[in-house]
Coordinates of C-alpha atoms in Angstrom, one line a residue:
M191 CA 93.3 79.0 115.4
T192 CA 96.8 77.1 115.9
T193 CA 99.3 78.1 113.3
D194 CA 102.6 76.3 112.3
L195 CA 103.9 78.7 109.5
L196 CA 106.9 76.3 108.6
A197 CA 105.3 73.3 108.3
F198 CA 102.7 75.1 105.6
F199 CA 105.2 76.5 103.8
S200 CA 107.8 73.2 103.6
K201 CA 104.5 71.9 101.2
D202 CA 106.0 70.8 97.7
N203 CA 104.0 73.3 96.0
F204 CA 105.9 76.2 97.3
S205 CA 108.9 74.9 96.2
C206 CA 108.4 77.6 93.0
L207 CA 109.3 80.0 95.7
D208 CA 113.3 78.8 95.8
F209 CA 114.6 81.8 93.7
D210 CA 116.7 84.3 94.4
D211 CA 116.4 86.8 91.6
V212 CA 112.9 87.2 89.7
A213 CA 114.7 88.1 86.7
L214 CA 116.1 84.5 85.9
L215 CA 112.1 83.6 86.1
D216 CA 110.6 82.1 82.7
N217 CA 107.0 83.1 82.5
A218 CA 105.6 79.4 83.3
Q219 CA 107.7 80.0 86.8
R220 CA 106.1 83.3 87.6
Q221 CA 103.2 82.5 86.8
A222 CA 103.6 79.4 89.6
V223 CA 104.9 82.0 91.8
V224 CA 101.4 84.2 91.2
E225 CA 99.0 81.2 91.5
N226 CA 100.6 80.3 95.1
M227 CA 100.3 83.6 96.4
D228 CA 96.5 83.4 97.4
P229 CA 97.0 80.2 99.4
I230 CA 99.5 81.5 101.2
L231 CA 97.5 84.7 102.2
A232 CA 94.5 83.0 102.7
Y233 CA 96.3 81.3 105.4
L234 CA 97.5 84.2 106.4
L235 CA 94.3 86.1 107.0
A236 CA 92.7 82.6 108.5
A237 CA 95.8 82.6 111.0
I238 CA 94.8 85.9 112.4
D239 CA 91.2 85.2 112.3
Y240 CA 90.2 87.8 109.9
K241 CA 86.5 88.0 108.6
H242 CA 86.0 90.4 105.5
I243 CA 84.0 93.4 105.4
S244 CA 82.9 96.4 103.6
R245 CA 82.4 100.1 104.9
P246 CA 79.5 102.4 103.7
R247 CA 81.6 105.7 101.7
D248 CA 81.5 108.9 104.0
I249 CA 79.3 111.8 101.4
A250 CA 80.6 114.6 103.7
L251 CA 84.0 113.5 103.8
R252 CA 84.5 113.0 99.9
T253 CA 82.7 116.7 99.5
E254 CA 85.2 118.6 101.8
L255 CA 88.0 116.6 100.7
W256 CA 87.3 116.8 96.8
D257 CA 86.8 120.7 97.3
W258 CA 89.9 121.1 99.4
T259 CA 92.0 119.2 96.9
Y260 CA 91.2 120.5 93.9
S261 CA 91.1 124.2 95.3
R262 CA 95.0 123.6 96.1
L263 CA 96.4 121.3 93.6
S264 CA 93.9 121.7 90.3
K265 CA 96.8 124.1 88.7
T266 CA 99.9 121.9 90.2
I267 CA 98.3 118.9 88.9
P268 CA 95.9 119.3 86.1
D269 CA 95.5 115.7 85.0
H270 CA 92.2 115.3 87.0
A271 CA 91.9 111.4 86.5
V272 CA 95.2 111.3 88.8
L273 CA 93.6 114.0 91.1
D274 CA 90.2 111.7 91.3
F275 CA 91.9 108.5 91.8
V276 CA 94.5 110.2 94.7
L277 CA 91.3 111.3 96.1
E278 CA 89.2 108.0 95.9
T279 CA 92.4 106.0 97.4
S280 CA 92.6 108.6 100.6
A281 CA 88.8 108.7 101.4
N282 CA 88.1 104.9 101.3
L283 CA 91.4 104.6 102.9
V284 CA 90.3 106.8 106.0
E285 CA 86.6 105.1 105.8
Y286 CA 88.4 101.6 106.2
Y287 CA 90.5 102.7 108.8
Y288 CA 88.7 104.5 111.3
P289 CA 84.9 103.9 111.4
S290 CA 84.6 105.5 114.5
A291 CA 86.1 108.7 113.9
G292 CA 84.7 112.0 113.7
H293 CA 84.4 114.2 110.6
Q294 CA 87.1 116.4 111.7
A295 CA 89.7 113.4 112.3
R296 CA 88.7 111.5 108.8
M297 CA 89.4 115.0 106.8
C298 CA 92.6 115.7 108.7
M299 CA 93.9 112.1 108.2
A300 CA 92.2 112.2 104.6
S301 CA 93.9 115.6 103.4
A302 CA 97.5 114.2 104.8
T303 CA 97.2 111.3 102.8
V304 CA 96.3 112.8 99.4
A305 CA 99.3 115.1 100.1
G306 CA 101.4 112.2 101.3
L307 CA 100.5 110.0 98.2
L308 CA 101.2 112.7 95.7
V309 CA 104.5 113.3 97.4
D310 CA 105.4 109.8 96.4
D311 CA 105.2 110.9 92.6
F312 CA 106.4 114.6 93.0
V313 CA 109.7 113.3 94.8
S314 CA 110.5 111.7 91.0
K315 CA 110.5 115.3 88.9
P316 CA 113.5 116.8 89.6
H317 CA 112.2 120.2 90.8
G318 CA 109.9 118.6 93.1
C319 CA 113.0 116.5 94.5
E320 CA 114.8 119.9 95.3
Q321 CA 111.5 121.4 96.7
L322 CA 111.0 118.4 99.0
E323 CA 114.6 118.2 100.5
A324 CA 114.1 121.3 102.0
F325 CA 110.3 120.8 103.1
S326 CA 110.6 119.5 106.6
Q327 CA 113.1 122.8 107.4
R328 CA 110.8 125.2 106.2
Y329 CA 107.9 123.6 107.8
L330 CA 110.1 123.6 111.5
R331 CA 111.2 126.9 111.1
G332 CA 107.5 128.4 110.2
L333 CA 108.7 129.2 106.4
T334 CA 106.4 129.4 103.6
Q335 CA 106.0 126.3 101.2
P336 CA 106.2 126.4 97.4
E337 CA 102.5 126.5 96.1
G338 CA 100.8 123.1 95.3
V339 CA 102.4 119.8 96.4
C340 CA 104.1 121.1 99.1
A341 CA 102.3 123.3 100.6
A342 CA 99.5 120.8 100.6
M343 CA 101.4 118.6 102.6
A344 CA 102.2 120.8 105.1
E345 CA 98.4 122.3 105.1
G346 CA 98.0 118.5 106.0
I347 CA 100.4 118.2 108.4
K348 CA 99.5 121.5 110.5
A349 CA 95.6 120.3 110.6
N350 CA 96.9 117.2 112.5
D351 CA 99.3 119.1 114.7
E352 CA 96.1 121.7 115.4
F353 CA 93.8 118.5 115.9
Y354 CA 95.3 116.6 118.4
G355 CA 98.0 119.8 119.6
S356 CA 95.2 121.6 121.6
T357 CA 94.4 118.4 124.0
Y358 CA 97.0 115.8 123.3
P359 CA 100.6 117.2 122.6
R360 CA 102.5 113.8 122.7
A361 CA 99.9 112.9 119.9
G362 CA 100.5 116.0 117.7
T363 CA 103.9 115.5 118.0
I364 CA 103.8 111.5 116.8
A365 CA 101.9 112.7 114.2
V366 CA 103.9 115.7 112.9
M367 CA 107.0 113.7 113.2
G368 CA 105.7 110.9 111.1
W369 CA 104.7 112.8 107.9
L370 CA 107.7 114.7 108.4
N371 CA 110.0 111.8 108.6
A372 CA 107.8 110.0 105.3
V373 CA 108.6 113.2 103.2
D374 CA 112.2 113.0 103.7
A375 CA 112.0 108.9 103.3
S376 CA 110.6 109.8 99.8
V377 CA 113.7 112.2 99.1
E378 CA 115.9 109.8 100.6
E379 CA 114.6 107.1 98.3
A380 CA 114.8 109.1 95.1
R381 CA 118.2 110.2 95.7
L382 CA 119.5 106.6 96.3
A383 CA 118.1 105.4 93.6
Q384 CA 119.9 107.9 91.3
E385 CA 123.0 107.8 93.0
L386 CA 123.7 104.3 94.3
P387 CA 127.1 103.3 95.5
C388 CA 129.2 100.8 93.8
Q389 CA 128.4 98.1 96.1
F390 CA 124.3 98.0 95.1
V391 CA 125.3 97.9 91.2
S392 CA 124.0 94.2 89.4
D393 CA 127.2 93.1 89.1
C394 CA 127.3 92.3 92.9
S395 CA 124.1 92.8 94.4
R396 CA 123.4 88.8 95.1
D397 CA 126.5 88.4 96.6
R398 CA 125.4 91.0 99.7
P399 CA 124.2 90.1 102.8
T400 CA 120.6 91.3 103.4
E401 CA 122.1 93.9 105.9
W402 CA 124.2 95.6 103.6
S403 CA 121.2 96.9 101.9
V404 CA 121.2 100.6 101.9
E405 CA 117.8 100.8 99.8
K406 CA 116.1 99.3 102.5
L407 CA 117.2 102.5 104.4
A408 CA 114.3 104.9 103.5
G409 CA 111.8 101.9 104.0
H410 CA 112.9 101.8 106.9
I411 CA 112.5 105.3 108.1
R412 CA 109.0 105.2 106.2
N413 CA 107.8 102.0 108.0
D414 CA 109.7 102.5 111.4
S415 CA 109.7 106.0 112.2
A416 CA 107.5 108.0 109.7
A417 CA 104.0 107.4 108.4
P418 CA 102.7 104.3 110.3
H419 CA 102.9 106.7 113.4
A420 CA 100.9 109.3 112.0
Y421 CA 98.3 106.5 111.1
L422 CA 98.5 105.3 114.6
V423 CA 97.6 107.9 116.6
H424 CA 94.0 108.3 114.9
I425 CA 93.3 104.9 116.0
F426 CA 93.2 106.0 119.5
K427 CA 91.5 109.4 119.1
P428 CA 88.5 109.2 116.8
T429 CA 87.2 112.6 117.9
H430 CA 88.6 115.9 119.3
D431 CA 87.4 115.3 122.6
G432 CA 87.4 111.4 122.9
E433 CA 90.5 109.3 123.0
V434 CA 91.6 106.2 124.9
P435 CA 94.6 107.3 127.2
S436 CA 97.9 106.9 126.3
E437 CA 99.6 104.5 128.8
F438 CA 96.8 101.5 127.1
W439 CA 98.6 101.9 123.8
M440 CA 101.8 103.3 123.6
R441 CA 102.9 101.3 126.9
Q442 CA 102.1 97.7 127.9
V443 CA 99.2 97.8 130.1
G444 CA 97.6 94.3 130.2
R445 CA 100.0 92.5 127.8
A446 CA 100.9 89.2 128.7
S447 CA 104.5 88.7 130.5
L448 CA 107.3 87.1 129.0
F449 CA 109.0 85.7 132.2
D450 CA 106.8 84.1 135.2
T451 CA 105.2 87.2 136.8
K452 CA 102.7 87.0 139.9
D453 CA 99.8 87.9 137.7
G454 CA 101.2 87.1 134.0
L455 CA 101.0 90.3 132.6
W456 CA 103.9 92.6 131.4
T457 CA 106.4 94.2 134.0
F458 CA 109.1 96.5 133.8
R459 CA 111.5 93.4 133.2
D460 CA 109.7 93.0 130.0
T461 CA 110.2 96.3 129.2
I462 CA 113.8 96.7 129.7
Y463 CA 114.6 93.1 128.1
E464 CA 112.8 94.1 124.7
A465 CA 114.9 97.1 124.7
C466 CA 118.2 95.6 125.4
D467 CA 117.3 92.9 122.9
Q468 CA 116.0 95.3 120.2
L469 CA 119.4 97.3 121.2
I470 CA 121.9 94.4 121.0
N471 CA 120.4 93.2 117.7
C472 CA 120.0 96.7 115.9
T473 CA 123.9 97.3 117.0
I474 CA 125.5 94.0 115.9
A475 CA 123.6 94.7 112.6
L476 CA 125.2 98.2 112.0
D477 CA 128.6 96.6 113.1
R478 CA 128.3 93.7 110.5
L479 CA 127.1 96.4 107.7
F480 CA 130.2 98.8 108.2
V481 CA 132.8 96.1 108.9
T482 CA 131.9 93.6 106.5
F483 CA 131.0 96.0 103.6
A484 CA 134.4 97.1 104.2
E485 CA 136.0 93.8 104.2
S486 CA 134.2 92.5 100.8
L487 CA 135.3 95.9 98.7
E488 CA 139.3 95.2 99.5
E489 CA 138.8 91.5 98.8
K490 CA 137.1 92.6 95.6
F491 CA 140.2 95.5 95.2
K492 CA 142.6 93.1 95.5
A493 CA 141.3 90.8 92.8
T494 CA 143.7 90.1 90.1
P495 CA 142.6 91.3 87.2
T496 CA 142.1 89.0 83.9
Q497 CA 144.3 89.2 80.7
A498 CA 141.8 90.7 78.6
E499 CA 141.4 93.2 81.5
V500 CA 145.7 94.1 81.2
V501 CA 145.9 93.7 77.7
G502 CA 142.7 95.1 75.8
H503 CA 141.0 97.2 78.5
M504 CA 143.9 99.5 80.0
E505 CA 141.8 102.4 80.3
E506 CA 138.7 101.3 81.4
T507 CA 140.5 99.1 83.8
D508 CA 142.7 102.2 85.2
K509 CA 139.5 104.0 85.7
R510 CA 137.7 101.1 87.7
S511 CA 140.8 101.1 90.1
K512 CA 140.7 104.8 90.7
S513 CA 136.8 104.3 91.6
G514 CA 137.7 101.3 93.4
Q515 CA 140.1 102.8 95.3
K516 CA 137.7 105.5 96.4
N517 CA 135.0 103.8 97.2
L518 CA 137.3 101.2 99.2
E519 CA 138.5 104.6 101.0
N520 CA 135.3 105.6 101.6
A521 CA 133.8 102.2 102.9
R522 CA 136.6 102.5 105.6
L523 CA 135.7 105.7 106.5
A524 CA 132.1 105.0 106.8
A525 CA 133.5 101.6 109.5
K526 CA 135.8 104.2 111.4
Y527 CA 133.2 107.3 111.5
W528 CA 130.4 104.8 113.0
G529 CA 133.0 103.3 115.0
E530 CA 133.8 106.7 116.6
F531 CA 130.2 107.6 117.1
R532 CA 129.0 104.2 118.4
Q533 CA 131.8 104.0 121.0
G534 CA 131.5 107.6 121.7
I535 CA 127.7 108.1 122.3
I536 CA 127.7 105.2 125.2
A537 CA 131.5 106.6 126.7
W538 CA 129.7 110.4 126.8
H539 CA 126.8 108.5 128.7
I540 CA 128.9 106.4 131.2
N541 CA 131.5 109.4 131.8
T542 CA 128.4 112.1 132.3
P543 CA 128.0 112.7 136.0
R544 CA 124.3 113.2 135.5
Y545 CA 123.8 109.4 134.8
Q546 CA 125.5 108.4 138.1
L547 CA 126.9 105.4 136.4
D548 CA 130.2 105.3 138.6
S549 CA 130.3 101.5 139.0
L550 CA 129.6 101.2 135.5
R551 CA 132.5 103.1 134.6
A552 CA 134.6 101.2 137.0
T553 CA 133.7 98.2 135.7
F554 CA 134.7 98.7 132.0
G555 CA 137.8 100.4 133.3
E556 CA 138.3 104.3 133.4
T557 CA 140.7 106.0 131.0
N558 CA 142.5 108.7 132.2
G559 CA 143.1 111.2 129.4
H560 CA 142.1 111.6 125.7
T561 CA 142.4 108.2 123.6
D562 CA 141.4 107.8 119.9
D563 CA 141.0 103.9 120.3
Y564 CA 137.1 104.1 119.4
T565 CA 137.1 100.3 118.5
T566 CA 138.1 99.0 121.7
G567 CA 135.3 96.7 123.9
L568 CA 133.5 95.7 120.1
G569 CA 135.4 92.2 120.5
E570 CA 135.8 90.5 117.2
I571 CA 134.2 93.4 115.5
A572 CA 136.7 95.5 117.0
S573 CA 139.5 93.5 115.5
A574 CA 137.7 94.1 112.1
V575 CA 137.0 97.5 112.3
D576 CA 140.3 98.3 113.3
A577 CA 141.5 96.5 110.1
A578 CA 139.2 98.0 107.8
V579 CA 140.3 101.6 108.6
Q580 CA 144.0 101.1 108.2
E581 CA 145.7 103.5 105.6
P582 CA 145.3 102.0 101.9
T583 CA 148.1 99.8 101.0
F584 CA 147.3 99.8 97.4
I585 CA 148.7 101.9 94.7

C-alpha cells in the first residue's frame, strides 16, 4: 500500500505527542498518549502488509531447553518462576522467529537467548557486573567461566559457534561476536547508569543535542553490532546442512539500484555510495558530539555565579567549580583524542604503500616530517576542535 507517514502524523489527534519530557505530563495527558499508540502501530503494520499468525508449540524444544537450563542454572537462580518465565519467552521467540528451523538450530538459539535474557538481570547485581566485565576475554582466551549465568552464556555461544563453524565459519563468527558484543553492551549500559558524567544529569539533559547521548552507546552496540547479527544468521541457515548462500543475504543481489542502471538492479556504484553516505554521516556526528560538547561545557563553566552562590554557598560553589574544571579538561581531551585518531587513521591508510594511494596523497598535499596538527582538514569542525583543546584559561 502507498503510505504517507508525514500526513498521518500531521493529524490533530497526534498533537498529544508534542512533548519533550514525559515527566511533565499529567495523568490525562499520559492516557491520551497511550490511546494514540494503537492507531500508530496499526498503521505501521498495515503499511508493511502484516498478516497476524500463531505458531504451534515445539514440545521437543521445550523439553530439552527446560532440562538444559535447570541443570545449569537452578542453583544460581533458585526462583523457578523467573526461570520458567525466561524459558517460556525464549522458546516462544524461537518458535515464532524460525518456523523452518530444525531442532538443533532452535536449541542453539533458544539456549543462547535464555542466557542472554538472564545476563540483562545479572548485570544489575554488583558481583554479576564484575563477572560479566571479563566474560568476553575469558571466552576468547578459552578460560573457565564462573558457574551460573556466565558458564551458561558461554555454552550457548559455543553451541552456535559449533553449529555454524563446521560448515559455515563466516556465519559462526558473526553469531559469536554478536553475542559477545551483546554481553559487553549490557555491562557498558550498567556502568553508564552508575557513573554518568556531568552532561547527563537532569539539570542539563534537555539542553543537549541528541548526538551527545552516551546513554545510546550501549543500545548502539547491542542493536547495530551485536545480538541482531546472531539472530540474523539463523534466518538463512535453518538446519545444519541447509542454508541460503551468503551472497543472497550478506550482499545486495537482486536489490533495486538507486541509479539508472541497465537492468535496474543493485551495482557496485550503489554499494560504494551507501558506504560513503554512512561514513560521512557517522564521522560528522562524532565531530559534532565531541566539539559541541566541549564548547557547551566551556560556556556553562564561564557562566557568572549568582549572588546567593557567592555569599551563601561558597564551599559548594567551590566544589562545583573544581568539578566543572575537571569535566571541561576531560571534554577537551576527548575532542583532542578523537581528532588525533580521526586524522591519524585516515593518514595512515593514505601514507601506507600497500594501498597505492599516491595520487590521493598528492591531492591533499604530502606532509614531510612529523606533525601534531591532527585537526587540519576538518573544515569548520577543525577550528572548533582546535579551540576546544587549548589549555584551560580559568583559575
